[in-house]
Amino acid sequence: MFNNKQLQILNSELDSSRIKTREKGNISLSYIEGHSAIETANNVFGFGNWDYAISKLEQVSQEVNQNQNNVVCYKAVVQVLVHSENHSQDVSREDVGFGTGVAKTLADAHEGAAKEAVTDALKRAMRSFGNQFGNSLYSKDKNHSNNGNYQNQQNYSQQSANNNYQQQQYNQSSQQQAPYKHAQDFSQLINLGLAVIQQGENLIVVGDNAFANKDVIKAHGFRWDTNNRQWYMNLRQVA
């Protein structure tokens, strides 16, 4: 089915630069991005030698959170089909994925949830082709200590940012009559691998994937500072 070159690539170690992280509860989860998985499939199998189809896409839930944002969850089932070089043989894989969309408008929330669900299902279906598609990242042990120093550095940076924000929030709240919101209000951002820290009189969103999650960040009340190229919220808004 696969030639020697394809097998060599599939059996090689996953490049740590392709690994991203996000926080979920007290666990740091590692993953590869959807565009990275698709690019890898194009390089390994060839542009015309693989494709995928959405078998099912349905809404699971819909609600409005405490910030009056629409929260929508979708479930998707995606089938991946890989062909041999002469298209005489096929290999099919199928898996399920989930996605959550958070936005002020219901349409944007549906769009974000549907796209995330399809991407998640696609990546889960492709992981059966090996570590180049992040299969090892689904191991619970790997998620705690993924790729040694790389993962430890990411976890340390994320934890330091969160601890810094919580400590600064406590110090400020002791000096202000109006209490600040608890850091839990930003749990949606933290779950996306972002962090909220205090910088002067503003709260700043930091993280490698801040631009990719701009709709969620805006839904939490943050604004884009074109001069400093960062998302910010004045502390008076948080009071």
mmCIF file of N, CA and C in Angstrom, residues 20-155:
data_model
loop_
_atom_site.group_PDB
_atom_site.id
_atom_site.type_symbol
_atom_site.label_atom_id
_atom_site.label_comp_id
_atom_site.label_asym_id
_atom_site.label_seq_id
_atom_site.Cartn_x
_atom_site.Cartn_y
_atom_site.Cartn_z
ATOM 1 N N LYS A 20 1.687 21.875 19.623
ATOM 2 C CA LYS A 20 1.121 22.998 20.355
ATOM 3 C C LYS A 20 0.533 22.467 21.664
ATOM 4 N N THR A 21 0.310 23.366 22.621
ATOM 5 C CA THR A 21 -0.243 22.955 23.908
ATOM 6 C C THR A 21 -1.397 23.858 24.314
ATOM 7 N N ARG A 22 -2.283 23.301 25.119
ATOM 8 C CA ARG A 22 -3.367 24.062 25.732
ATOM 9 C C ARG A 22 -3.699 23.429 27.072
ATOM 10 N N GLU A 23 -4.294 24.240 27.950
ATOM 11 C CA GLU A 23 -4.625 23.761 29.282
ATOM 12 C C GLU A 23 -6.079 23.306 29.321
ATOM 13 N N LYS A 24 -6.318 22.163 29.965
ATOM 14 C CA LYS A 24 -7.667 21.660 30.206
ATOM 15 C C LYS A 24 -7.713 21.144 31.630
ATOM 16 N N GLY A 25 -8.360 21.937 32.513
ATOM 17 C CA GLY A 25 -8.329 21.605 33.925
ATOM 18 C C GLY A 25 -6.923 21.762 34.461
ATOM 19 N N ASN A 26 -6.406 20.713 35.073
ATOM 20 C CA ASN A 26 -5.047 20.728 35.604
ATOM 21 C C ASN A 26 -4.073 19.984 34.704
ATOM 22 N N ILE A 27 -4.494 19.684 33.481
ATOM 23 C CA ILE A 27 -3.672 18.901 32.565
ATOM 24 C C ILE A 27 -3.282 19.753 31.360
ATOM 25 N N SER A 28 -2.031 19.644 30.954
ATOM 26 C CA SER A 28 -1.557 20.317 29.755
ATOM 27 C C SER A 28 -1.647 19.339 28.591
ATOM 28 N N LEU A 29 -2.495 19.652 27.622
ATOM 29 C CA LEU A 29 -2.717 18.778 26.484
ATOM 30 C C LEU A 29 -1.889 19.236 25.285
ATOM 31 N N SER A 30 -1.333 18.275 24.571
ATOM 32 C CA SER A 30 -0.526 18.566 23.385
ATOM 33 C C SER A 30 -1.278 18.131 22.138
ATOM 34 N N TYR A 31 -1.094 18.880 21.050
ATOM 35 C CA TYR A 31 -1.818 18.576 19.819
ATOM 36 C C TYR A 31 -1.075 19.174 18.630
ATOM 37 N N ILE A 32 -1.452 18.737 17.441
ATOM 38 C CA ILE A 32 -0.971 19.381 16.221
ATOM 39 C C ILE A 32 -2.155 20.102 15.588
ATOM 40 N N GLU A 33 -1.881 21.186 14.906
ATOM 41 C CA GLU A 33 -2.949 21.977 14.306
ATOM 42 C C GLU A 33 -3.475 21.312 13.039
ATOM 43 N N GLY A 34 -4.698 21.658 12.684
ATOM 44 C CA GLY A 34 -5.340 21.046 11.530
ATOM 45 C C GLY A 34 -4.582 21.271 10.238
ATOM 46 N N HIS A 35 -4.098 22.491 10.025
ATOM 47 C CA HIS A 35 -3.385 22.772 8.774
ATOM 48 C C HIS A 35 -2.085 21.979 8.698
ATOM 49 N N SER A 36 -1.486 21.703 9.867
ATOM 50 C CA SER A 36 -0.254 20.914 9.901
ATOM 51 C C SER A 36 -0.523 19.471 9.491
ATOM 52 N N ALA A 37 -1.635 18.910 9.956
ATOM 53 C CA ALA A 37 -2.003 17.537 9.591
ATOM 54 C C ALA A 37 -2.294 17.425 8.093
ATOM 55 N N ILE A 38 -2.993 18.417 7.546
ATOM 56 C CA ILE A 38 -3.321 18.398 6.115
ATOM 57 C C ILE A 38 -2.064 18.557 5.272
ATOM 58 N N GLU A 39 -1.180 19.452 5.678
ATOM 59 C CA GLU A 39 0.076 19.657 4.943
ATOM 60 C C GLU A 39 0.923 18.386 4.953
ATOM 61 N N THR A 40 0.938 17.699 6.101
ATOM 62 C CA THR A 40 1.688 16.448 6.200
ATOM 63 C C THR A 40 1.090 15.380 5.291
ATOM 64 N N ALA A 41 -0.224 15.299 5.230
ATOM 65 C CA ALA A 41 -0.884 14.329 4.352
ATOM 66 C C ALA A 41 -0.558 14.603 2.886
ATOM 67 N N ASN A 42 -0.526 15.880 2.508
ATOM 68 C CA ASN A 42 -0.168 16.232 1.133
ATOM 69 C C ASN A 42 1.269 15.823 0.811
ATOM 70 N N ASN A 43 2.164 16.014 1.775
ATOM 71 C CA ASN A 43 3.578 15.684 1.551
ATOM 72 C C ASN A 43 3.817 14.179 1.515
ATOM 73 N N VAL A 44 3.120 13.435 2.356
ATOM 74 C CA VAL A 44 3.349 11.990 2.459
ATOM 75 C C VAL A 44 2.606 11.228 1.368
ATOM 76 N N PHE A 45 1.311 11.504 1.225
ATOM 77 C CA PHE A 45 0.479 10.727 0.305
ATOM 78 C C PHE A 45 0.398 11.331 -1.098
ATOM 79 N N GLY A 46 0.561 12.646 -1.201
ATOM 80 C CA GLY A 46 0.394 13.325 -2.483
ATOM 81 C C GLY A 46 -0.961 14.005 -2.545
ATOM 82 N N PHE A 47 -1.028 15.128 -3.250
ATOM 83 C CA PHE A 47 -2.254 15.927 -3.295
ATOM 84 C C PHE A 47 -3.455 15.141 -3.821
ATOM 85 N N GLY A 48 -3.228 14.292 -4.814
ATOM 86 C CA GLY A 48 -4.355 13.574 -5.407
ATOM 87 C C GLY A 48 -4.542 12.174 -4.879
ATOM 88 N N ASN A 49 -3.818 11.826 -3.831
ATOM 89 C CA ASN A 49 -3.867 10.448 -3.332
ATOM 90 C C ASN A 49 -4.556 10.308 -1.984
ATOM 91 N N TRP A 50 -5.240 11.348 -1.555
ATOM 92 C CA TRP A 50 -6.024 11.216 -0.328
ATOM 93 C C TRP A 50 -7.131 12.264 -0.337
ATOM 94 N N ASP A 51 -8.182 11.990 0.394
ATOM 95 C CA ASP A 51 -9.278 12.941 0.533
ATOM 96 C C ASP A 51 -10.075 12.592 1.787
ATOM 97 N N TYR A 52 -10.997 13.458 2.141
ATOM 98 C CA TYR A 52 -11.841 13.180 3.306
ATOM 99 C C TYR A 52 -13.261 13.670 3.045
ATOM 100 N N ALA A 53 -14.207 13.081 3.762
ATOM 101 C CA ALA A 53 -15.617 13.437 3.622
ATOM 102 C C ALA A 53 -16.248 13.540 5.006
ATOM 103 N N ILE A 54 -17.173 14.480 5.153
ATOM 104 C CA ILE A 54 -17.888 14.650 6.413
ATOM 105 C C ILE A 54 -19.103 13.728 6.406
ATOM 106 N N SER A 55 -19.045 12.688 7.209
ATOM 107 C CA SER A 55 -20.147 11.729 7.270
ATOM 108 C C SER A 55 -21.319 12.254 8.082
ATOM 109 N N LYS A 56 -21.017 13.028 9.120
ATOM 110 C CA LYS A 56 -22.078 13.551 9.987
ATOM 111 C C LYS A 56 -21.603 14.840 10.635
ATOM 112 N N LEU A 57 -22.514 15.822 10.717
ATOM 113 C CA LEU A 57 -22.238 17.078 11.405
ATOM 114 C C LEU A 57 -23.529 17.521 12.073
ATOM 115 N N GLU A 58 -23.567 17.494 13.391
ATOM 116 C CA GLU A 58 -24.798 17.822 14.102
ATOM 117 C C GLU A 58 -24.515 18.636 15.362
ATOM 118 N N GLN A 59 -25.492 19.473 15.715
ATOM 119 C CA GLN A 59 -25.379 20.291 16.906
ATOM 120 C C GLN A 59 -25.670 19.443 18.139
ATOM 121 N N VAL A 60 -24.855 19.619 19.165
ATOM 122 C CA VAL A 60 -25.020 18.858 20.407
ATOM 123 C C VAL A 60 -25.706 19.695 21.479
ATOM 124 N N SER A 61 -25.284 20.948 21.632
ATOM 125 C CA SER A 61 -25.858 21.795 22.680
ATOM 126 C C SER A 61 -25.758 23.262 22.292
ATOM 127 N N GLN A 62 -26.525 24.088 23.011
ATOM 128 C CA GLN A 62 -26.496 25.532 22.805
ATOM 129 C C GLN A 62 -26.942 26.214 24.088
ATOM 130 N N GLU A 63 -26.190 27.230 24.522
ATOM 131 C CA GLU A 63 -26.525 27.951 25.750
ATOM 132 C C GLU A 63 -25.919 29.336 25.691
ATOM 133 N N VAL A 64 -26.247 30.145 26.694
ATOM 134 C CA VAL A 64 -25.681 31.485 26.845
ATOM 135 C C VAL A 64 -24.942 31.517 28.167
ATOM 136 N N ASN A 65 -23.642 31.920 28.146
ATOM 137 C CA ASN A 65 -22.852 31.901 29.377
ATOM 138 C C ASN A 65 -23.046 33.171 30.181
ATOM 139 N N GLN A 66 -22.286 33.310 31.280
ATOM 140 C CA GLN A 66 -22.452 34.439 32.196
ATOM 141 C C GLN A 66 -22.073 35.762 31.563
ATOM 142 N N ASN A 67 -21.301 35.725 30.481
ATOM 143 C CA ASN A 67 -20.918 36.949 29.769
ATOM 144 C C ASN A 67 -21.860 37.265 28.616
ATOM 145 N N GLN A 68 -22.987 36.568 28.575
ATOM 146 C CA GLN A 68 -23.999 36.755 27.530
ATOM 147 C C GLN A 68 -23.465 36.422 26.144
ATOM 148 N N ASN A 69 -22.536 35.475 26.090
ATOM 149 C CA ASN A 69 -22.042 34.964 24.817
ATOM 150 C C ASN A 69 -22.742 33.660 24.485
ATOM 151 N N ASN A 70 -22.978 33.430 23.214
ATOM 152 C CA ASN A 70 -23.559 32.173 22.759
ATOM 153 C C ASN A 70 -22.487 31.086 22.760
ATOM 154 N N VAL A 71 -22.794 29.956 23.364
ATOM 155 C CA VAL A 71 -21.884 28.817 23.419
ATOM 156 C C VAL A 71 -22.558 27.636 22.731
ATOM 157 N N VAL A 72 -21.973 27.206 21.613
ATOM 158 C CA VAL A 72 -22.557 26.129 20.802
ATOM 159 C C VAL A 72 -21.550 24.998 20.671
ATOM 160 N N CYS A 73 -22.027 23.759 20.772
ATOM 161 C CA CYS A 73 -21.169 22.585 20.633
ATOM 162 C C CYS A 73 -21.669 21.717 19.476
ATOM 163 N N TYR A 74 -20.735 21.268 18.632
ATOM 164 C CA TYR A 74 -21.052 20.413 17.487
ATOM 165 C C TYR A 74 -20.285 19.101 17.574
ATOM 166 N N LYS A 75 -20.859 18.063 16.968
ATOM 167 C CA LYS A 75 -20.196 16.770 16.814
ATOM 168 C C LYS A 75 -20.083 16.468 15.323
ATOM 169 N N ALA A 76 -18.918 15.985 14.911
ATOM 170 C CA ALA A 76 -18.684 15.660 13.500
ATOM 171 C C ALA A 76 -18.071 14.273 13.376
ATOM 172 N N VAL A 77 -18.430 13.583 12.316
ATOM 173 C CA VAL A 77 -17.807 12.305 11.955
ATOM 174 C C VAL A 77 -17.178 12.486 10.580
ATOM 175 N N VAL A 78 -15.879 12.249 10.482
ATOM 176 C CA VAL A 78 -15.138 12.461 9.236
ATOM 177 C C VAL A 78 -14.466 11.160 8.809
ATOM 178 N N GLN A 79 -14.553 10.875 7.520
ATOM 179 C CA GLN A 79 -13.902 9.691 6.949
ATOM 180 C C GLN A 79 -12.743 10.128 6.059
ATOM 181 N N VAL A 80 -11.581 9.526 6.291
ATOM 182 C CA VAL A 80 -10.383 9.802 5.502
ATOM 183 C C VAL A 80 -10.112 8.604 4.598
ATOM 184 N N LEU A 81 -9.841 8.880 3.323
ATOM 185 C CA LEU A 81 -9.554 7.822 2.353
ATOM 186 C C LEU A 81 -8.195 8.086 1.720
ATOM 187 N N VAL A 82 -7.279 7.116 1.832
ATOM 188 C CA VAL A 82 -5.936 7.235 1.271
ATOM 189 C C VAL A 82 -5.774 6.197 0.168
ATOM 190 N N HIS A 83 -5.251 6.627 -0.987
ATOM 191 C CA HIS A 83 -5.067 5.746 -2.139
ATOM 192 C C HIS A 83 -3.592 5.396 -2.308
ATOM 193 N N SER A 84 -3.351 4.253 -2.893
ATOM 194 C CA SER A 84 -1.986 3.897 -3.282
ATOM 195 C C SER A 84 -1.584 4.747 -4.485
ATOM 196 N N GLU A 85 -0.314 4.678 -4.888
ATOM 197 C CA GLU A 85 0.177 5.528 -5.974
ATOM 198 C C GLU A 85 -0.586 5.321 -7.277
ATOM 199 N N ASN A 86 -0.931 4.074 -7.581
ATOM 200 C CA ASN A 86 -1.670 3.796 -8.814
ATOM 201 C C ASN A 86 -3.171 3.691 -8.582
ATOM 202 N N HIS A 87 -3.612 4.044 -7.391
ATOM 203 C CA HIS A 87 -5.031 4.038 -7.006
ATOM 204 C C HIS A 87 -5.662 2.643 -7.119
ATOM 205 N N SER A 88 -4.857 1.620 -6.972
ATOM 206 C CA SER A 88 -5.387 0.253 -7.025
ATOM 207 C C SER A 88 -5.826 -0.228 -5.648
ATOM 208 N N GLN A 89 -5.348 0.455 -4.586
ATOM 209 C CA GLN A 89 -5.690 0.093 -3.216
ATOM 210 C C GLN A 89 -6.096 1.332 -2.438
ATOM 211 N N ASP A 90 -7.003 1.127 -1.480
ATOM 212 C CA ASP A 90 -7.482 2.228 -0.650
ATOM 213 C C ASP A 90 -7.443 1.820 0.822
ATOM 214 N N VAL A 91 -7.207 2.804 1.666
ATOM 215 C CA VAL A 91 -7.302 2.618 3.101
ATOM 216 C C VAL A 91 -8.234 3.685 3.650
ATOM 217 N N SER A 92 -9.243 3.259 4.413
ATOM 218 C CA SER A 92 -10.246 4.187 4.935
ATOM 219 C C SER A 92 -10.169 4.242 6.459
ATOM 220 N N ARG A 93 -10.258 5.439 7.009
ATOM 221 C CA ARG A 93 -10.295 5.645 8.453
ATOM 222 C C ARG A 93 -11.417 6.633 8.779
ATOM 223 N N GLU A 94 -12.069 6.423 9.928
ATOM 224 C CA GLU A 94 -13.179 7.291 10.332
ATOM 225 C C GLU A 94 -13.140 7.506 11.837
ATOM 226 N N ASP A 95 -13.440 8.739 12.275
ATOM 227 C CA ASP A 95 -13.446 9.033 13.705
ATOM 228 C C ASP A 95 -14.370 10.221 13.971
ATOM 229 N N VAL A 96 -14.615 10.462 15.258
ATOM 230 C CA VAL A 96 -15.536 11.515 15.682
ATOM 231 C C VAL A 96 -14.761 12.651 16.335
ATOM 232 N N GLY A 97 -15.273 13.864 16.199
ATOM 233 C CA GLY A 97 -14.652 15.023 16.817
ATOM 234 C C GLY A 97 -15.703 15.977 17.353
ATOM 235 N N PHE A 98 -15.286 16.826 18.290
ATOM 236 C CA PHE A 98 -16.199 17.794 18.897
ATOM 237 C C PHE A 98 -15.598 19.189 18.813
ATOM 238 N N GLY A 99 -16.478 20.180 18.738
ATOM 239 C CA GLY A 99 -16.016 21.565 18.681
ATOM 240 C C GLY A 99 -16.958 22.485 19.423
ATOM 241 N N THR A 100 -16.404 23.539 20.034
ATOM 242 C CA THR A 100 -17.194 24.522 20.776
ATOM 243 C C THR A 100 -16.951 25.907 20.204
ATOM 244 N N GLY A 101 -18.036 26.619 19.935
ATOM 245 C CA GLY A 101 -17.945 27.987 19.442
ATOM 246 C C GLY A 101 -18.498 28.957 20.470
ATOM 247 N N VAL A 102 -17.747 30.015 20.774
ATOM 248 C CA VAL A 102 -18.170 31.042 21.732
ATOM 249 C C VAL A 102 -18.121 32.386 21.034
ATOM 250 N N ALA A 103 -19.267 33.076 20.937
ATOM 251 C CA ALA A 103 -19.304 34.357 20.230
ATOM 252 C C ALA A 103 -20.545 35.142 20.646
ATOM 253 N N LYS A 104 -20.498 36.431 20.378
ATOM 254 C CA LYS A 104 -21.650 37.281 20.684
ATOM 255 C C LYS A 104 -22.836 36.949 19.783
ATOM 256 N N THR A 105 -22.552 36.673 18.507
ATOM 257 C CA THR A 105 -23.628 36.332 17.585
ATOM 258 C C THR A 105 -23.745 34.820 17.466
ATOM 259 N N LEU A 106 -24.981 34.361 17.301
ATOM 260 C CA LEU A 106 -25.227 32.931 17.218
ATOM 261 C C LEU A 106 -24.602 32.330 15.965
ATOM 262 N N ALA A 107 -24.606 33.096 14.870
ATOM 263 C CA ALA A 107 -24.035 32.597 13.618
ATOM 264 C C ALA A 107 -22.547 32.324 13.753
ATOM 265 N N ASP A 108 -21.829 33.249 14.395
ATOM 266 C CA ASP A 108 -20.385 33.074 14.587
ATOM 267 C C ASP A 108 -20.087 31.893 15.498
ATOM 268 N N ALA A 109 -20.924 31.691 16.520
ATOM 269 C CA ALA A 109 -20.739 30.558 17.427
ATOM 270 C C ALA A 109 -20.944 29.232 16.691
ATOM 271 N N HIS A 110 -21.959 29.161 15.837
ATOM 272 C CA HIS A 110 -22.194 27.950 15.039
ATOM 273 C C HIS A 110 -21.029 27.696 14.088
ATOM 274 N N GLU A 111 -20.549 28.756 13.454
ATOM 275 C CA GLU A 111 -19.444 28.605 12.505
ATOM 276 C C GLU A 111 -18.190 28.074 13.198
ATOM 277 N N GLY A 112 -17.845 28.665 14.340
ATOM 278 C CA GLY A 112 -16.657 28.234 15.054
ATOM 279 C C GLY A 112 -16.758 26.805 15.553
ATOM 280 N N ALA A 113 -17.932 26.420 16.064
ATOM 281 C CA ALA A 113 -18.117 25.067 16.596
ATOM 282 C C ALA A 113 -18.066 24.021 15.494
ATOM 283 N N ALA A 114 -18.710 24.310 14.362
ATOM 284 C CA ALA A 114 -18.733 23.346 13.257
ATOM 285 C C ALA A 114 -17.341 23.121 12.681
ATOM 286 N N LYS A 115 -16.595 24.212 12.469
ATOM 287 C CA LYS A 115 -15.247 24.096 11.919
ATOM 288 C C LYS A 115 -14.332 23.330 12.865
ATOM 289 N N GLU A 116 -14.434 23.628 14.151
ATOM 290 C CA GLU A 116 -13.570 22.965 15.130
ATOM 291 C C GLU A 116 -13.892 21.477 15.215
ATOM 292 N N ALA A 117 -15.185 21.123 15.131
ATOM 293 C CA ALA A 117 -15.582 19.717 15.202
ATOM 294 C C ALA A 117 -15.053 18.926 14.012
ATOM 295 N N VAL A 118 -15.150 19.502 12.815
ATOM 296 C CA VAL A 118 -14.662 18.819 11.612
ATOM 297 C C VAL A 118 -13.143 18.655 11.674
ATOM 298 N N THR A 119 -12.439 19.706 12.077
ATOM 299 C CA THR A 119 -10.977 19.622 12.192
ATOM 300 C C THR A 119 -10.562 18.579 13.209
ATOM 301 N N ASP A 120 -11.257 18.550 14.342
ATOM 302 C CA ASP A 120 -10.936 17.572 15.392
ATOM 303 C C ASP A 120 -11.153 16.150 14.890
ATOM 304 N N ALA A 121 -12.275 15.919 14.198
ATOM 305 C CA ALA A 121 -12.562 14.581 13.669
ATOM 306 C C ALA A 121 -11.551 14.176 12.602
ATOM 307 N N LEU A 122 -11.154 15.130 11.768
ATOM 308 C CA LEU A 122 -10.171 14.847 10.722
ATOM 309 C C LEU A 122 -8.838 14.435 11.332
ATOM 310 N N LYS A 123 -8.382 15.172 12.329
ATOM 311 C CA LYS A 123 -7.098 14.848 12.965
ATOM 312 C C LYS A 123 -7.159 13.505 13.681
ATOM 313 N N ARG A 124 -8.282 13.211 14.309
ATOM 314 C CA ARG A 124 -8.418 11.930 15.014
ATOM 315 C C ARG A 124 -8.450 10.762 14.026
ATOM 316 N N ALA A 125 -9.048 10.959 12.870
ATOM 317 C CA ALA A 125 -9.078 9.893 11.867
ATOM 318 C C ALA A 125 -7.692 9.656 11.277
ATOM 319 N N MET A 126 -6.936 10.726 11.103
ATOM 320 C CA MET A 126 -5.621 10.622 10.480
ATOM 321 C C MET A 126 -4.556 10.098 11.439
ATOM 322 N N ARG A 127 -4.818 10.157 12.745
ATOM 323 C CA ARG A 127 -3.795 9.713 13.705
ATOM 324 C C ARG A 127 -3.488 8.233 13.574
ATOM 325 N N SER A 128 -4.409 7.450 12.980
ATOM 326 C CA SER A 128 -4.153 6.010 12.821
ATOM 327 C C SER A 128 -2.995 5.744 11.858
ATOM 328 N N PHE A 129 -2.572 6.778 11.117
ATOM 329 C CA PHE A 129 -1.439 6.608 10.202
ATOM 330 C C PHE A 129 -0.105 6.882 10.890
ATOM 331 N N GLY A 130 -0.116 7.084 12.188
ATOM 332 C CA GLY A 130 1.141 7.137 12.918
ATOM 333 C C GLY A 130 1.461 8.454 13.575
ATOM 334 N N ASN A 131 2.688 8.521 14.051
ATOM 335 C CA ASN A 131 3.126 9.636 14.869
ATOM 336 C C ASN A 131 3.237 10.950 14.106
ATOM 337 N N GLN A 132 3.415 10.905 12.788
ATOM 338 C CA GLN A 132 3.470 12.144 12.007
ATOM 339 C C GLN A 132 2.147 12.900 12.065
ATOM 340 N N PHE A 133 1.080 12.206 12.439
ATOM 341 C CA PHE A 133 -0.230 12.833 12.590
ATOM 342 C C PHE A 133 -0.613 12.949 14.065
ATOM 343 N N GLY A 134 0.397 12.891 14.948
ATOM 344 C CA GLY A 134 0.176 13.147 16.359
ATOM 345 C C GLY A 134 -0.418 12.015 17.154
ATOM 346 N N ASN A 135 -0.268 10.769 16.688
ATOM 347 C CA ASN A 135 -0.882 9.652 17.402
ATOM 348 C C ASN A 135 -0.358 9.531 18.840
ATOM 349 N N SER A 136 0.941 9.737 19.031
ATOM 350 C CA SER A 136 1.517 9.592 20.378
ATOM 351 C C SER A 136 1.011 10.663 21.330
ATOM 352 N N LEU A 137 0.520 11.777 20.799
ATOM 353 C CA LEU A 137 0.051 12.858 21.656
ATOM 354 C C LEU A 137 -1.250 12.505 22.362
ATOM 355 N N TYR A 138 -1.946 11.468 21.892
ATOM 356 C CA TYR A 138 -3.196 11.063 22.523
ATOM 357 C C TYR A 138 -2.947 10.216 23.769
ATOM 358 N N SER A 139 -1.698 9.825 24.013
ATOM 359 C CA SER A 139 -1.358 9.068 25.209
ATOM 360 C C SER A 139 -1.427 9.983 26.421
ATOM 361 N N LYS A 140 -2.064 9.528 27.501
ATOM 362 C CA LYS A 140 -2.180 10.345 28.705
ATOM 363 C C LYS A 140 -0.806 10.629 29.302
ATOM 364 N N ASP A 141 0.077 9.654 29.245
ATOM 365 C CA ASP A 141 1.426 9.864 29.769
ATOM 366 C C ASP A 141 2.156 10.926 28.961
ATOM 367 N N LYS A 142 1.968 10.906 27.624
ATOM 368 C CA LYS A 142 2.634 11.885 26.766
ATOM 369 C C LYS A 142 2.131 13.289 27.061
ATOM 370 N N ASN A 143 0.829 13.419 27.368
ATOM 371 C CA ASN A 143 0.280 14.735 27.612
ATOM 372 C C ASN A 143 0.836 15.370 28.875
ATOM 373 N N HIS A 144 1.332 14.539 29.801
ATOM 374 C CA HIS A 144 1.904 15.090 31.019
ATOM 375 C C HIS A 144 3.369 15.451 30.839
ATOM 376 N N SER A 145 4.105 14.708 30.000
ATOM 377 C CA SER A 145 5.551 14.953 29.864
ATOM 378 C C SER A 145 5.973 14.878 28.412
ATOM 379 N N ASN A 146 5.246 15.525 27.565
ATOM 380 C CA ASN A 146 5.436 15.396 26.129
ATOM 381 C C ASN A 146 6.748 16.002 25.663
ATOM 382 N N ASN A 147 7.605 15.172 25.010
ATOM 383 C CA ASN A 147 8.849 15.634 24.409
ATOM 384 C C ASN A 147 9.759 16.376 25.392
ATOM 385 N N GLY A 148 9.812 15.911 26.596
ATOM 386 C CA GLY A 148 10.802 16.377 27.572
ATOM 387 C C GLY A 148 10.822 17.866 27.786
ATOM 388 N N ASN A 149 11.971 18.487 27.441
ATOM 389 C CA ASN A 149 12.186 19.897 27.748
ATOM 390 C C ASN A 149 11.189 20.794 27.054
ATOM 391 N N TYR A 150 10.772 20.425 25.837
ATOM 392 C CA TYR A 150 9.819 21.268 25.095
ATOM 393 C C TYR A 150 8.532 21.438 25.888
ATOM 394 N N GLN A 151 7.976 20.311 26.349
ATOM 395 C CA GLN A 151 6.718 20.371 27.071
ATOM 396 C C GLN A 151 6.891 21.049 28.422
ATOM 397 N N ASN A 152 7.991 20.747 29.116
ATOM 398 C CA ASN A 152 8.213 21.341 30.423
ATOM 399 C C ASN A 152 8.321 22.854 30.333
ATOM 400 N N GLN A 153 8.993 23.345 29.278
ATOM 401 C CA GLN A 153 9.127 24.776 29.108
ATOM 402 C C GLN A 153 7.777 25.426 28.845
ATOM 403 N N GLN A 154 6.953 24.755 28.021
ATOM 404 C CA GLN A 154 5.627 25.301 27.726
ATOM 405 C C GLN A 154 4.774 25.340 28.988
ATOM 406 N N ASN A 155 4.796 24.252 29.760
ATOM 407 C CA ASN A 155 3.997 24.196 30.976
ATOM 408 C C ASN A 155 4.452 25.244 31.980
#
